[in-house]
Amino acid sequence: MPSEKMRYICQRMKDKSRTDIELTPLKAEIESIFNESNIDEDCDTITRLLSPYRKTVRESLS
């Protein structure tokens, strides 16, 4: 069960999407991980799902 803080964050994400960031296929894939069903108390599920993207993101930032 998500904590009160996580429920607040999820609600804010739904209410106010960011418009200052270009939408790319990679960004869309990564954003899909932040689905409410993936949010747990320690964010372990999100960490596990984001892990494969680590190398790609680091290369893109370089």
mmCIF file of C-alpha atoms in Angstrom:
data_model
loop_
_atom_site.group_PDB
_atom_site.id
_atom_site.type_symbol
_atom_site.label_atom_id
_atom_site.label_comp_id
_atom_site.label_asym_id
_atom_site.label_seq_id
_atom_site.Cartn_x
_atom_site.Cartn_y
_atom_site.Cartn_z
ATOM 1 C CA MET A 1 0.000 0.000 0.000
ATOM 2 C CA PRO A 2 1.524 3.341 -1.008
ATOM 3 C CA SER A 3 2.222 5.819 1.749
ATOM 4 C CA GLU A 4 0.357 9.110 2.035
ATOM 5 C CA LYS A 5 3.351 10.916 0.539
ATOM 6 C CA MET A 6 3.467 8.582 -2.474
ATOM 7 C CA ARG A 7 -0.285 8.979 -3.055
ATOM 8 C CA TYR A 8 0.208 12.755 -2.996
ATOM 9 C CA ILE A 9 3.061 12.530 -5.507
ATOM 10 C CA CYS A 10 1.008 10.304 -7.805
ATOM 11 C CA GLN A 11 -1.928 12.686 -7.666
ATOM 12 C CA ARG A 12 0.326 15.678 -8.443
ATOM 13 C CA MET A 13 1.798 13.799 -11.413
ATOM 14 C CA LYS A 14 -1.696 13.156 -12.761
ATOM 15 C CA ASP A 15 -2.886 16.717 -12.159
ATOM 16 C CA LYS A 16 0.090 18.586 -13.567
ATOM 17 C CA SER A 17 2.147 17.069 -16.340
ATOM 18 C CA ARG A 18 5.473 18.610 -17.308
ATOM 19 C CA THR A 19 5.438 20.508 -20.558
ATOM 20 C CA ASP A 20 9.016 21.746 -20.491
ATOM 21 C CA ILE A 21 10.524 18.362 -21.372
ATOM 22 C CA GLU A 22 10.524 16.964 -24.884
ATOM 23 C CA LEU A 23 8.591 13.710 -25.187
ATOM 24 C CA THR A 24 10.805 11.009 -26.672
ATOM 25 C CA PRO A 25 10.188 7.271 -27.025
ATOM 26 C CA LEU A 26 12.711 6.589 -24.252
ATOM 27 C CA LYS A 27 11.046 9.105 -21.941
ATOM 28 C CA ALA A 28 7.631 7.587 -22.643
ATOM 29 C CA GLU A 29 8.962 4.115 -21.781
ATOM 30 C CA ILE A 30 10.521 5.333 -18.561
ATOM 31 C CA GLU A 31 7.432 7.318 -17.546
ATOM 32 C CA SER A 32 5.275 4.226 -18.018
ATOM 33 C CA ILE A 33 7.245 2.592 -15.191
ATOM 34 C CA PHE A 34 5.949 5.209 -12.752
ATOM 35 C CA ASN A 35 2.537 3.597 -12.862
ATOM 36 C CA GLU A 36 0.650 3.615 -9.575
ATOM 37 C CA SER A 37 0.628 -0.182 -9.520
ATOM 38 C CA ASN A 38 4.454 -0.199 -9.470
ATOM 39 C CA ILE A 39 4.736 2.066 -6.433
ATOM 40 C CA ASP A 40 5.556 0.223 -3.244
ATOM 41 C CA GLU A 41 6.800 1.393 0.135
ATOM 42 C CA ASP A 42 10.516 1.210 -0.741
ATOM 43 C CA CYS A 43 10.182 1.806 -4.513
ATOM 44 C CA ASP A 44 11.951 -1.511 -5.110
ATOM 45 C CA THR A 45 9.699 -2.353 -8.049
ATOM 46 C CA ILE A 46 10.446 0.937 -9.795
ATOM 47 C CA THR A 47 14.165 0.512 -9.111
ATOM 48 C CA ARG A 48 14.113 -2.955 -10.641
ATOM 49 C CA LEU A 49 12.154 -1.778 -13.691
ATOM 50 C CA LEU A 50 14.436 1.245 -14.248
ATOM 51 C CA SER A 51 17.635 -0.748 -13.925
ATOM 52 C CA PRO A 52 17.862 -1.745 -17.639
ATOM 53 C CA TYR A 53 17.662 1.930 -18.655
ATOM 54 C CA ARG A 54 20.651 3.037 -16.571
ATOM 55 C CA LYS A 55 23.258 2.541 -19.312
ATOM 56 C CA THR A 56 21.096 4.123 -22.020
ATOM 57 C CA VAL A 57 20.390 7.210 -19.940
ATOM 58 C CA ARG A 58 24.038 7.646 -18.922
ATOM 59 C CA GLU A 59 25.108 7.437 -22.574
ATOM 60 C CA SER A 60 22.459 9.963 -23.580
ATOM 61 C CA LEU A 61 23.647 12.392 -20.908
ATOM 62 C CA SER A 62 27.292 12.165 -21.965
#
